[in-house]
mmCIF file of C-alpha atoms in Angstrom:
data_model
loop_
_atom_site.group_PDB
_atom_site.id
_atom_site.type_symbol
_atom_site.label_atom_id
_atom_site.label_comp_id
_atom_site.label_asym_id
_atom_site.label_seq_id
_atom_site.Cartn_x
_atom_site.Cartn_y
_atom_site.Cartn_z
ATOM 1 C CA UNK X 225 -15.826 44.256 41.578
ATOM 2 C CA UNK X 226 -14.658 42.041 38.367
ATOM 3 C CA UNK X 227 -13.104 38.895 39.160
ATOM 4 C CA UNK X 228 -9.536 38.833 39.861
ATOM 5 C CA UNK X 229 -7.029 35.870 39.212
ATOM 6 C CA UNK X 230 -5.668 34.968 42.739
ATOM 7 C CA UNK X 231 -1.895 32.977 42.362
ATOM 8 C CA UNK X 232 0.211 31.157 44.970
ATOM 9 C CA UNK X 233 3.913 31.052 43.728
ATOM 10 C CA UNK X 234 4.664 27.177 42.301
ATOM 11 C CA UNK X 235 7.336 25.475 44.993
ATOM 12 C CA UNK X 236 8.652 23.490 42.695
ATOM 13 C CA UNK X 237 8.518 22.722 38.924
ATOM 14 C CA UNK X 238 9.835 20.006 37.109
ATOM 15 C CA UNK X 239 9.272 19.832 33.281
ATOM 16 C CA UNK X 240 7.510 16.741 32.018
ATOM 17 C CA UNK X 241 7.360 14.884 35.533
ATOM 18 C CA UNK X 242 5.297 11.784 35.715
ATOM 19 C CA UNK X 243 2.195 12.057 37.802
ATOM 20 C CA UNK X 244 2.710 12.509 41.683
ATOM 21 C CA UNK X 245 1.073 10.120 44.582
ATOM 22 C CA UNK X 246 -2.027 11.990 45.034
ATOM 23 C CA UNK X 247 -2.303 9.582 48.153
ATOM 24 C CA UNK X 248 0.323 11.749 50.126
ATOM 25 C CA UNK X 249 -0.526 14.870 49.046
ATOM 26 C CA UNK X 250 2.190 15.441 46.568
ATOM 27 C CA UNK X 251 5.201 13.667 48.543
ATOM 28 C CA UNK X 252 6.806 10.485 47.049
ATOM 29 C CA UNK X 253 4.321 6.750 48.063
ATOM 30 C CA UNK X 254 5.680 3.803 49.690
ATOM 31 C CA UNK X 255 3.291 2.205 47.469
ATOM 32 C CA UNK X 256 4.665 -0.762 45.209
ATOM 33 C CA UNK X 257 3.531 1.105 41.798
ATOM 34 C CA UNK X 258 4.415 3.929 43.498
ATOM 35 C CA UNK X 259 8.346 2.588 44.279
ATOM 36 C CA UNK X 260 8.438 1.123 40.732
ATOM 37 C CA UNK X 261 7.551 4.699 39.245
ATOM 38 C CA UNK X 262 10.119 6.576 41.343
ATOM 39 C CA UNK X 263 12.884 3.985 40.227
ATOM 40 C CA UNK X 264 12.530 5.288 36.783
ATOM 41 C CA UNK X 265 12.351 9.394 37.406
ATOM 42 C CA UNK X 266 11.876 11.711 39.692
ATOM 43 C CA UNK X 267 8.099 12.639 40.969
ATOM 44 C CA UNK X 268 7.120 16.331 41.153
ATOM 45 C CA UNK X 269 4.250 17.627 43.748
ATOM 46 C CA UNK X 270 0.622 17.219 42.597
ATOM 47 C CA UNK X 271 -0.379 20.494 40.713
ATOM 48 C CA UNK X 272 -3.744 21.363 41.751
ATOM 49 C CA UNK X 273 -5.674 24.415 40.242
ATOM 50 C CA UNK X 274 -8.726 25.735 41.610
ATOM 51 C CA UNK X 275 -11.171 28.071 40.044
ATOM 52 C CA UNK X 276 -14.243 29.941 41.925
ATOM 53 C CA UNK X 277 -15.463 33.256 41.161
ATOM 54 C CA UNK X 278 -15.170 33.796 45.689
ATOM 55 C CA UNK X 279 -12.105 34.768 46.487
ATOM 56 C CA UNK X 280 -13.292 33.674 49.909
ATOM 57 C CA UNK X 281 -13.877 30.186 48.674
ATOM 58 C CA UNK X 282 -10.332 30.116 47.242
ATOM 59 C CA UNK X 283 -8.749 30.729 50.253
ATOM 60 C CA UNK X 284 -10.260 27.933 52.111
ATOM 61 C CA UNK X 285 -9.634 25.641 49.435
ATOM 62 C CA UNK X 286 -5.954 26.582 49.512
ATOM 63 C CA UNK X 287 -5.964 26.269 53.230
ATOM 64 C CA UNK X 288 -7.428 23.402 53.516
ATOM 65 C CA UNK X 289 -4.753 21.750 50.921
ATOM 66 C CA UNK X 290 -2.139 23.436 52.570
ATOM 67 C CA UNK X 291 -3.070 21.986 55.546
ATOM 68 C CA UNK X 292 -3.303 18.458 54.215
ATOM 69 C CA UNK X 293 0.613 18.405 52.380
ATOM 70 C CA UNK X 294 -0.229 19.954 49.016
ATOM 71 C CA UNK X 295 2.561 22.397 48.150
ATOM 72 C CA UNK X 296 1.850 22.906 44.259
ATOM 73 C CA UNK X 297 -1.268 24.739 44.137
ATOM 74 C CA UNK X 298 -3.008 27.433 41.532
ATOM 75 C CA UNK X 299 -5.725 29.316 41.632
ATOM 76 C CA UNK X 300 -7.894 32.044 39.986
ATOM 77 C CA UNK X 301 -11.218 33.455 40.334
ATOM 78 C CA UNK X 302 -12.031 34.393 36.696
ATOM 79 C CA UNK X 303 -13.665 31.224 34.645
ATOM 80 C CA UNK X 304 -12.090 32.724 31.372
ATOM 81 C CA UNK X 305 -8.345 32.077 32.231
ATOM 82 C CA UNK X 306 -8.979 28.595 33.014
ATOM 83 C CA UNK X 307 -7.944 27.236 29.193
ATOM 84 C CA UNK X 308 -4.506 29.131 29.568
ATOM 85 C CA UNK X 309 -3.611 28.090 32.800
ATOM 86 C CA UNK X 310 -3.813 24.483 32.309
ATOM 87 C CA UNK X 311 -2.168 24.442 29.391
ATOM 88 C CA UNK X 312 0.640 26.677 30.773
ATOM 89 C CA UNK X 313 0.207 24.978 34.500
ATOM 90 C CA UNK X 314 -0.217 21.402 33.327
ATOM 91 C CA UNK X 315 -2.332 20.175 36.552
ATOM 92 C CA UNK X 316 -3.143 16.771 38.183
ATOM 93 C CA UNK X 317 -6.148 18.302 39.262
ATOM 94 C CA UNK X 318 -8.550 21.009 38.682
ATOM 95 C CA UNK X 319 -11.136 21.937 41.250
ATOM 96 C CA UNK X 320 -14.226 24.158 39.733
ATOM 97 C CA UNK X 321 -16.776 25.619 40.706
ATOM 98 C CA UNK X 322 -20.188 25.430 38.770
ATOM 99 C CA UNK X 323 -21.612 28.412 39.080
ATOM 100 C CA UNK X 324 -19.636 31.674 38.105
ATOM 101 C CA UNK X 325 -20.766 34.606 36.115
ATOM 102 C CA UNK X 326 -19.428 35.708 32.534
ATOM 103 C CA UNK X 327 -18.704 31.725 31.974
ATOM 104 C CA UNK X 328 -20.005 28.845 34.337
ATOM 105 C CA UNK X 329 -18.095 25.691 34.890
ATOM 106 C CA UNK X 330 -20.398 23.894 31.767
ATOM 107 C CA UNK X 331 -18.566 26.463 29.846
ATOM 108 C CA UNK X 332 -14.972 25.897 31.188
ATOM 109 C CA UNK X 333 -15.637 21.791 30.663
ATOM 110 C CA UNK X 334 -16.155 22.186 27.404
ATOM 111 C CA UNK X 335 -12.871 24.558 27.051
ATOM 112 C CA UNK X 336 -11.381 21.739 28.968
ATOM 113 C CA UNK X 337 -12.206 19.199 26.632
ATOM 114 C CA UNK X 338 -9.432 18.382 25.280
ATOM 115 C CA UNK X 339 -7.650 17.803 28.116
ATOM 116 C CA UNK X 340 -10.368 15.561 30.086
ATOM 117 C CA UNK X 341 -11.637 13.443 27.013
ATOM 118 C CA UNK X 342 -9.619 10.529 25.010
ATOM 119 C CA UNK X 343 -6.073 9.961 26.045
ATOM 120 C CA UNK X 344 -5.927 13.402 27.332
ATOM 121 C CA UNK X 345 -2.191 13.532 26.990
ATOM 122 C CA UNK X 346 0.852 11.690 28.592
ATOM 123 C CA UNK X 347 -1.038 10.999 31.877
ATOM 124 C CA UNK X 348 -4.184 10.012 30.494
ATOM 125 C CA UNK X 349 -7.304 12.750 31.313
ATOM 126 C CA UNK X 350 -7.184 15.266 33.241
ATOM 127 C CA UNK X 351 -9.983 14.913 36.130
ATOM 128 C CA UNK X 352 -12.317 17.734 37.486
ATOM 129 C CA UNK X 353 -14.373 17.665 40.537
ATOM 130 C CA UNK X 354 -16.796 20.124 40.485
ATOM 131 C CA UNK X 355 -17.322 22.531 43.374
ATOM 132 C CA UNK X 356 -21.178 22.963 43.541
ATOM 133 C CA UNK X 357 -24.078 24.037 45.852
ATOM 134 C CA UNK X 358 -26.790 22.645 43.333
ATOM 135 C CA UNK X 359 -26.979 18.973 43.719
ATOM 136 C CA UNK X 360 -30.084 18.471 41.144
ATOM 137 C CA UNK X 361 -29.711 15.676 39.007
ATOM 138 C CA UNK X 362 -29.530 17.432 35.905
ATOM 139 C CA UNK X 363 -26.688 19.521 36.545
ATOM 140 C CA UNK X 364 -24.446 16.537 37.703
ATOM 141 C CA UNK X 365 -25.909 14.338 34.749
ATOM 142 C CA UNK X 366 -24.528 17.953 32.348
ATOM 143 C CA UNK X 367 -21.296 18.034 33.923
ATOM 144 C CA UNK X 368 -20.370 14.136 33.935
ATOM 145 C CA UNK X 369 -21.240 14.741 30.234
ATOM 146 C CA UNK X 370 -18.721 17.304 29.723
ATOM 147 C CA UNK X 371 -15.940 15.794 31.084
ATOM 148 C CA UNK X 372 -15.763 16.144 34.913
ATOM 149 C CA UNK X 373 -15.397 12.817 37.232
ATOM 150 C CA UNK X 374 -16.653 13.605 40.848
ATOM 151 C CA UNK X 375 -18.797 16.142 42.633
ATOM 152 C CA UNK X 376 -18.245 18.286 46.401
ATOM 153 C CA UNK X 377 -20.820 20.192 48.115
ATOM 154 C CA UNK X 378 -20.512 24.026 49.207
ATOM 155 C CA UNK X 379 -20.376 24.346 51.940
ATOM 156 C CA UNK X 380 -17.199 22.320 51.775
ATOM 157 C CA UNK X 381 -16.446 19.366 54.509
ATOM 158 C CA UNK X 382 -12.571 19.266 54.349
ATOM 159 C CA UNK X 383 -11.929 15.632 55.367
ATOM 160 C CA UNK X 384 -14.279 14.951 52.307
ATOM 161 C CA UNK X 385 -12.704 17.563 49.849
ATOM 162 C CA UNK X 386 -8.733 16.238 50.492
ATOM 163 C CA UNK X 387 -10.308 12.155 50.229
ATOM 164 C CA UNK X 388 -12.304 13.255 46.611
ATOM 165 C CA UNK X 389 -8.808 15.096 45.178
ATOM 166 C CA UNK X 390 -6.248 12.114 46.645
ATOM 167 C CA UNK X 391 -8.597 8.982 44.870
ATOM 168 C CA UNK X 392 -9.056 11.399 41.992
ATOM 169 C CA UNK X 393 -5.177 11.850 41.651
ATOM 170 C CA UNK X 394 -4.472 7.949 42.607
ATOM 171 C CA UNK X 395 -6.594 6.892 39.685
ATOM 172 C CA UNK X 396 -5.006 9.061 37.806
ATOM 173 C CA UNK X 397 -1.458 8.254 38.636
ATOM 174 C CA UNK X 398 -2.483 4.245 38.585
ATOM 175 C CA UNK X 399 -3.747 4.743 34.885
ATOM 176 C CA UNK X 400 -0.444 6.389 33.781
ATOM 177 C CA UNK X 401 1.130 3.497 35.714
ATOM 178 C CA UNK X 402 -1.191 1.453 33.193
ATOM 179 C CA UNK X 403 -0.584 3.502 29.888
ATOM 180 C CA UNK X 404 3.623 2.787 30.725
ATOM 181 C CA UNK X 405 3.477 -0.816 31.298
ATOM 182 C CA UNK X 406 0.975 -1.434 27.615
ATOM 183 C CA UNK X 407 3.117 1.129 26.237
ATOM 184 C CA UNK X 408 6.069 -1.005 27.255
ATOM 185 C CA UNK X 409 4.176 -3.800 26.040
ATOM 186 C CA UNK X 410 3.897 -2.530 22.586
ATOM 187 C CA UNK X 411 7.235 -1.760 22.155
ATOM 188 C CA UNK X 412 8.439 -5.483 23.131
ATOM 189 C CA UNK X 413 5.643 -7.016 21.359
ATOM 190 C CA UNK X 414 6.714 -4.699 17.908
ATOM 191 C CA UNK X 415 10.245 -5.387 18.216
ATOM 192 C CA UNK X 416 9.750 -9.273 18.931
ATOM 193 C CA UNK X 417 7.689 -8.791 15.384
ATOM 194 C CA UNK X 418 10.513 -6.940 13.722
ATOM 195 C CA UNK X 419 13.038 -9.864 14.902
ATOM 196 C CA UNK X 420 10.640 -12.699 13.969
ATOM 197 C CA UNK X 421 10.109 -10.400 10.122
ATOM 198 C CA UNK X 422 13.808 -10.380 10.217
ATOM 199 C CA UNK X 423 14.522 -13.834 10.900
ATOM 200 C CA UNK X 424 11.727 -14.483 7.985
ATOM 201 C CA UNK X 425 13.439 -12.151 5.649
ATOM 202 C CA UNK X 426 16.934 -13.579 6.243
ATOM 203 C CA UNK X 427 15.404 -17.525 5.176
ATOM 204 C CA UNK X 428 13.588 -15.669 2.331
ATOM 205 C CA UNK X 429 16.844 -13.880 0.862
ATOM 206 C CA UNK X 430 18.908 -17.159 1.580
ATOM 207 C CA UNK X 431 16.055 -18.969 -1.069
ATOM 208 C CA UNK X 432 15.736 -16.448 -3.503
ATOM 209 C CA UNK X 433 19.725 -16.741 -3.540
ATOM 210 C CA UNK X 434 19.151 -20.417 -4.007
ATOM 211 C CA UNK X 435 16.760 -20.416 -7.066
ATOM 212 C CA UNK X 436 19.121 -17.906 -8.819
ATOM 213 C CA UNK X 437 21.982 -20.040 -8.686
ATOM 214 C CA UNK X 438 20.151 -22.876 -10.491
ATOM 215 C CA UNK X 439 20.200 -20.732 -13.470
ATOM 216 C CA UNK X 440 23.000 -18.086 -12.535
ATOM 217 C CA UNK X 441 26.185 -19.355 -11.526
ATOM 218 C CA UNK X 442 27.501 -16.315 -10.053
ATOM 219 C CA UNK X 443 24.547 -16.175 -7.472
ATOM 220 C CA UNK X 444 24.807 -12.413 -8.106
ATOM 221 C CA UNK X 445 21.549 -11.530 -10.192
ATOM 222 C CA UNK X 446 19.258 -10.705 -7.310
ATOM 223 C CA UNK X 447 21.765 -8.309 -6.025
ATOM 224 C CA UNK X 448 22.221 -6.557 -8.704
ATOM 225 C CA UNK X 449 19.022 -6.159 -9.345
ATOM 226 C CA UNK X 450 18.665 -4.708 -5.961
ATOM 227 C CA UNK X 451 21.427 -2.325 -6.260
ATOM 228 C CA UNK X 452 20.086 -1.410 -9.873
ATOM 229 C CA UNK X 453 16.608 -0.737 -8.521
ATOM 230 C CA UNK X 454 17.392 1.442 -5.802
ATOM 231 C CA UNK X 455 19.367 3.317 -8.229
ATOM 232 C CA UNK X 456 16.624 3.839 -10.463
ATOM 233 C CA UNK X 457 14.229 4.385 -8.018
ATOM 234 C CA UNK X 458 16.575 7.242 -6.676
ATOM 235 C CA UNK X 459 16.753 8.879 -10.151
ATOM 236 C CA UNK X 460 12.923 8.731 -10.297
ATOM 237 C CA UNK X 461 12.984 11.228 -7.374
ATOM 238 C CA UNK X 462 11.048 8.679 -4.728
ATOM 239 C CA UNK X 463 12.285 9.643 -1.123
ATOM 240 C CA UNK X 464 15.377 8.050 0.993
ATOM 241 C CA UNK X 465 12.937 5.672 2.897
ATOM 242 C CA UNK X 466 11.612 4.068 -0.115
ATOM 243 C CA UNK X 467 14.968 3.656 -2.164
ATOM 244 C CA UNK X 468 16.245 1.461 1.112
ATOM 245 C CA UNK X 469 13.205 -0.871 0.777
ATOM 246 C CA UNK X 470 13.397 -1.572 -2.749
ATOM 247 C CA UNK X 471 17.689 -2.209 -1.769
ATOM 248 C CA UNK X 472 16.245 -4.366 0.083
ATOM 249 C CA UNK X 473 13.016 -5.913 -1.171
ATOM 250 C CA UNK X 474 14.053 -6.056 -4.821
ATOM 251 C CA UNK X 475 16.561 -9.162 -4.841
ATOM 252 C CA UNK X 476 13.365 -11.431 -3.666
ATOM 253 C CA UNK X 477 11.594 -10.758 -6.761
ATOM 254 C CA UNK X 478 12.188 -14.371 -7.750
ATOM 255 C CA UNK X 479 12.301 -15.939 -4.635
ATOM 256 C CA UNK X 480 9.266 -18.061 -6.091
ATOM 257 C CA UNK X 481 11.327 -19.715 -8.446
ATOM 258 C CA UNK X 482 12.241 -21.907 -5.952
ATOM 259 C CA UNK X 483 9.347 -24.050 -7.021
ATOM 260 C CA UNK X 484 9.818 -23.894 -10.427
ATOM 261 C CA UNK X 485 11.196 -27.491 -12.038
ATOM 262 C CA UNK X 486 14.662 -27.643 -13.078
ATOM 263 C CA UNK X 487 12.869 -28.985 -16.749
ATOM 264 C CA UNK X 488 11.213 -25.791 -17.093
ATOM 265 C CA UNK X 489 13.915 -23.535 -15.577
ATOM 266 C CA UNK X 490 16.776 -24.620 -17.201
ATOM 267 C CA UNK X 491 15.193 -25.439 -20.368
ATOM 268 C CA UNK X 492 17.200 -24.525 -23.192
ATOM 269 C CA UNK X 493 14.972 -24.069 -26.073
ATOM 270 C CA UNK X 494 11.134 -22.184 -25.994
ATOM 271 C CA UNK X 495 8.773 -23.249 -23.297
ATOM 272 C CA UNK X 496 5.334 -25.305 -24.362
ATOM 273 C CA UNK X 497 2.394 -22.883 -23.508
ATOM 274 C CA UNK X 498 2.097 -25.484 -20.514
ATOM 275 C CA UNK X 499 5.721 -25.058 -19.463
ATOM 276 C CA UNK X 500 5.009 -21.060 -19.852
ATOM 277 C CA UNK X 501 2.061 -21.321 -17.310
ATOM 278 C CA UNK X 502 4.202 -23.391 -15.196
ATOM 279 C CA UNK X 503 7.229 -20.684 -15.132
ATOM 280 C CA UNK X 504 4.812 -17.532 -14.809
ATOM 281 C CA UNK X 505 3.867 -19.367 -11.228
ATOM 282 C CA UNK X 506 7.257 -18.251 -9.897
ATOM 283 C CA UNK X 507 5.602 -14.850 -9.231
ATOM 284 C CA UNK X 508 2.400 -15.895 -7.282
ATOM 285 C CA UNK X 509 4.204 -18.443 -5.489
ATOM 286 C CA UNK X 510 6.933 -15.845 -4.631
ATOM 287 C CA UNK X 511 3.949 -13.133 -3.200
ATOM 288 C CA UNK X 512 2.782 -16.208 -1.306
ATOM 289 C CA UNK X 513 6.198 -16.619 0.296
ATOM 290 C CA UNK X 514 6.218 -13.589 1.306
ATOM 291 C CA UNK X 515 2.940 -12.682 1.908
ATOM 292 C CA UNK X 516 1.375 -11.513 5.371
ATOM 293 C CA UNK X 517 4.496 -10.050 6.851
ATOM 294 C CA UNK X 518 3.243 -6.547 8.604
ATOM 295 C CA UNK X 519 6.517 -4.730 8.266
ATOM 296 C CA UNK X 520 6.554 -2.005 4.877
ATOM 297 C CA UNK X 521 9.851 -3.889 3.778
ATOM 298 C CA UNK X 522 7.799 -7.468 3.756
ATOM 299 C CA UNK X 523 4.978 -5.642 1.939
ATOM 300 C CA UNK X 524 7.055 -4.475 -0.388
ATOM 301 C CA UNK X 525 8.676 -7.429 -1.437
ATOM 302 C CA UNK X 526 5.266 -9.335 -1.475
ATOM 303 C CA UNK X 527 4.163 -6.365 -4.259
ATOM 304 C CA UNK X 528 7.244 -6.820 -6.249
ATOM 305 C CA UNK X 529 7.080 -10.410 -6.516
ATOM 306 C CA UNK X 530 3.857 -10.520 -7.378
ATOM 307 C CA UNK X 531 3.820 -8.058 -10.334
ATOM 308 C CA UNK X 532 7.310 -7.533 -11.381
ATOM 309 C CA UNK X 533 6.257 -9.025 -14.937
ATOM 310 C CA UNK X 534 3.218 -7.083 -15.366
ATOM 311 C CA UNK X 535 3.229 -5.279 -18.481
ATOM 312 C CA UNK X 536 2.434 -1.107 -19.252
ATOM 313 C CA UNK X 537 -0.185 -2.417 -21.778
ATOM 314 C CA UNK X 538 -2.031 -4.687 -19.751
ATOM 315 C CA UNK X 539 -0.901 -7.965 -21.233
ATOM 316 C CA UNK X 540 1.504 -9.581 -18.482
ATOM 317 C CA UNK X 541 1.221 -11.863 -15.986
ATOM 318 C CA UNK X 542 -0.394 -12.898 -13.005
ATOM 319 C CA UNK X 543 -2.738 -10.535 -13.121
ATOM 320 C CA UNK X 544 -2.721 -8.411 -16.346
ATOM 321 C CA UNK X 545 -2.660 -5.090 -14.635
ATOM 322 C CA UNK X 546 -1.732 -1.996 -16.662
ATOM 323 C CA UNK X 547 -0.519 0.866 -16.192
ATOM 324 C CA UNK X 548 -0.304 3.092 -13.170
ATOM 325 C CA UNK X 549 -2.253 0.117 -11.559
ATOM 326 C CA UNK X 550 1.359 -1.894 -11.371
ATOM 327 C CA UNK X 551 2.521 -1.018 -8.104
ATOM 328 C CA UNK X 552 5.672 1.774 -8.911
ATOM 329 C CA UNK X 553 8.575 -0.400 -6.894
ATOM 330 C CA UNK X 554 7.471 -3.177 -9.586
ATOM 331 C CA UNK X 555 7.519 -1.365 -12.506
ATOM 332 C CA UNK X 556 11.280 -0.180 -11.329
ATOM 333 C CA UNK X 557 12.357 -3.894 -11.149
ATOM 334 C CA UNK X 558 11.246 -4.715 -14.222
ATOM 335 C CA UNK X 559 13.053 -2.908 -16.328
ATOM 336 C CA UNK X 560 16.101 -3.761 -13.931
ATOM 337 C CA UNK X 561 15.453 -7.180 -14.332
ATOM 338 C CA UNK X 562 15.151 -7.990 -18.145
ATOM 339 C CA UNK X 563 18.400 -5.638 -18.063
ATOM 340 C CA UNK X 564 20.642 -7.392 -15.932
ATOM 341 C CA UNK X 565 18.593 -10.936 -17.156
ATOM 342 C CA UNK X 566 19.893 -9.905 -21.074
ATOM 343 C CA UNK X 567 22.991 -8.811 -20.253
ATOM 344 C CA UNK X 568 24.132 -12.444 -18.399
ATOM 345 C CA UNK X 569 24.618 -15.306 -19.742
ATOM 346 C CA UNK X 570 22.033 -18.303 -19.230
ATOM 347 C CA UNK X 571 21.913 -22.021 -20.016
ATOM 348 C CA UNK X 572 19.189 -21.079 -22.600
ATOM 349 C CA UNK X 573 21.269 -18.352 -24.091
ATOM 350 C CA UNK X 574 24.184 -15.985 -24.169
ATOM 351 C CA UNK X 575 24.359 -12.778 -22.870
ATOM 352 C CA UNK X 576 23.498 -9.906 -25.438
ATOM 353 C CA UNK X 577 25.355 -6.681 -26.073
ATOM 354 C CA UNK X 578 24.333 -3.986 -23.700
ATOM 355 C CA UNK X 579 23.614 -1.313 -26.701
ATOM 356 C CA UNK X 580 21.061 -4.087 -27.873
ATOM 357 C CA UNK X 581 19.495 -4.292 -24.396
ATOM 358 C CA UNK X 582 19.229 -1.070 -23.895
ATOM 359 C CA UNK X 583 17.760 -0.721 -27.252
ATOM 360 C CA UNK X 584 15.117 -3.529 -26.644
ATOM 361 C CA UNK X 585 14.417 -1.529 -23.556
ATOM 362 C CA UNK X 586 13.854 1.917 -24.732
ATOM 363 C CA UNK X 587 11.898 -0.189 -27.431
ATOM 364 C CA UNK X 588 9.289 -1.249 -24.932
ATOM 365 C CA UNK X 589 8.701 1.989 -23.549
ATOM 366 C CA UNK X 590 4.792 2.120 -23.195
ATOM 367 C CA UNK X 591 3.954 -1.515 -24.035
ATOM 368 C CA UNK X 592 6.006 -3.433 -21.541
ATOM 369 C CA UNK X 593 7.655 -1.051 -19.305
ATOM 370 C CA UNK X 594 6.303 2.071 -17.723
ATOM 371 C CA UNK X 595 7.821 5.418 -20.320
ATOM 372 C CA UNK X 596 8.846 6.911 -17.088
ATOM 373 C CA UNK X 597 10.876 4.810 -15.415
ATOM 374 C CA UNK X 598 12.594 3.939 -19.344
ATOM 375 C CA UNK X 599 13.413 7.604 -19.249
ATOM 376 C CA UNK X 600 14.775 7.762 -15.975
ATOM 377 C CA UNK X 601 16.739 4.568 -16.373
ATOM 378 C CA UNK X 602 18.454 5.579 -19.972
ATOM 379 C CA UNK X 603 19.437 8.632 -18.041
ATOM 380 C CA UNK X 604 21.133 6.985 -15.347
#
């Protein structure tokens, strides 16, 4: 006769339950872990699914789990249907045997291996104990390879059989007891780091504010240059995500002048070469201000300080980068900076007409600023 899949109906089914207490055969622990689990959701019975080519082995197996509280059980005698049914069972537990013809249990561990190696989903790996008469050392050594965890020996011994499947299912349900809590771990440990980047970015944006007013009375350069960037950087076509970070990362392009002397700042006529090298520090010191944060927003902002006067043609400053080397969210704020810059008025200088800016702009397509982004701004 070919083999034949042999089913008893599911009692109960609850869609993406945690693990159940193996320990009780499938009914809710008094375990601590256990009570802590069931305060947060509602525990389905241990799904167990056994596969031997003996139908006669089958039924023992089911009796003998019957017999010990487990309610949720699956089986099937042909090897080739095992793949299927776990992914469309989703068991705690799968019992195999080794030996079955058309495909033996090697065969079904390595269908099975992406469910018993890694993370192995949600509840961490599935385990298999393997159902075997042949207790030579190389077949155990070939199927702990492959993926299974503990071994039973035909002719079964009951008491033994129900004692391998509950510490198989308790280890199981104590390591998804362990992914939760490092999972919850993560998430207070990433959001502490998102309030600490915050709390960082907040000081960072109240300084940058502080250097512009030394040489902008309104206060109101560094937003406009982060309105005016995320703007541009919208025309250039660059997705919703990124447009909010340069909003937000733009206005601490200068956040380095903070260190910059008032005599060089505010300086009404040309800079010495040594006052020059003095005021091109703003950017590195800026970068080093914000430098190290792990958020994309800090990283941004870190980038655009840094290289904001970088020129297309290689001849800026700090690190005369050209080109498509100049990180894109810099090469936006430049040209909205020596825009809004021109068009203010300054200690060292009036504010010039914005047909002349826009002019000087458009002029410096492909030498200072990136043609691109001049295109896309003179359309906008």
């Amino acid at each position: 006769m070919s083999p034949t899949p042999v089913y008893v109906p599911r009692i109960r089914s609850v869609p993406g339950r945690p693990i159940g207490d193996g320990a009780t055969g499938g009914r809710r622990g008094a375990t601590p872990a256990g009570a802590a689990l069931e305060a947060t959701a509602l525990r389905a019975p241990d799904r167990v699914l056994v596969v031997d080519d003996e139908e006669s082995n089958v039924r023992l197996l089911q009796r003998m789990l019957a017999r010990a509280g487990f309610v949720n059980v699956h089986a099937t005698t042909d090897p080739r249907e095992v793949a299927a049914l776990v992914a469309a069972v989703a068991p705690d537990v799968v019992l195999l045997d080794l030996h079955m013809p058309g495909r033996d249990g090697f065969g079904v561990l390595e269908d099975l291996a992406p469910h018993t190696r890694g993370a192995g989903g949600p509840y961490g790996p599935l385990p298999v104990l393997m159902l075997t008469g042949d207790a030579s050392v190389e077949a155990k050594r070939r199927a702990l390879s492959l993926g299974a965890k503990d071994f039973v020996a035909k002719p079964f011994d009951a008491p033994e059989v129900i004692l391998r499947i509950r510490n198989l299912l308790e280890t199981r349900r104590l390591q998804y007891l362990l992914n939760q809590h490092n999972a919850r771990l993560e998430t207070t440990v990433r959001m502490r780091t998102l309030e600490l980047e915050e709390a960082q970015l907040e000081v960072l944006e109240r300084l940058a504010r502080a250097a512009e007013f030394r040489d902008d009375d309104t206060g109101r350069h560094t937003q406009r240059v982060g309105e005016g960037a995320a703007r541009l950087a919208d025309s250039l076509g660059l997705s919703p995500a990124v447009v909010a970070l340069i909003r937000r990362a733009a206005p601490l392009h200068d956040v380095g002048k903070i260190g910059t002397p008032d005599s060089v700042l505010l300086k009404p006529g040309r800079l010495t070469p040594e006052e020059l090298v003095v005021m091109q520090t703003h950017t590195t010191v800026g970068a080093s201000l914000l430098g190290g944060g792990r958020t994309p927003l800090m990283q941004m902002a870190e980038r655009i300080a840094r290289s904001h006067h970088e020129r297309w043609d290689g001849t800026g400053y700090p690190d005369r980068l050209a080109g498509q080397a100049i990180p894109l969210e810099a090469r936006v704020v430049a040209v909205i900076d020596v825009y809004d810059a021109l068009t203010s008025d300054r200690p060292y200088r009036r504010a010039w007409e914005v047909e002349r800016v826009l002019a000087h702009i458009q002029e410096g397509a492909g030498t200072h600023f990136d043609p691109e982004v001049v295109a896309a701004f003179l359309r906008t």
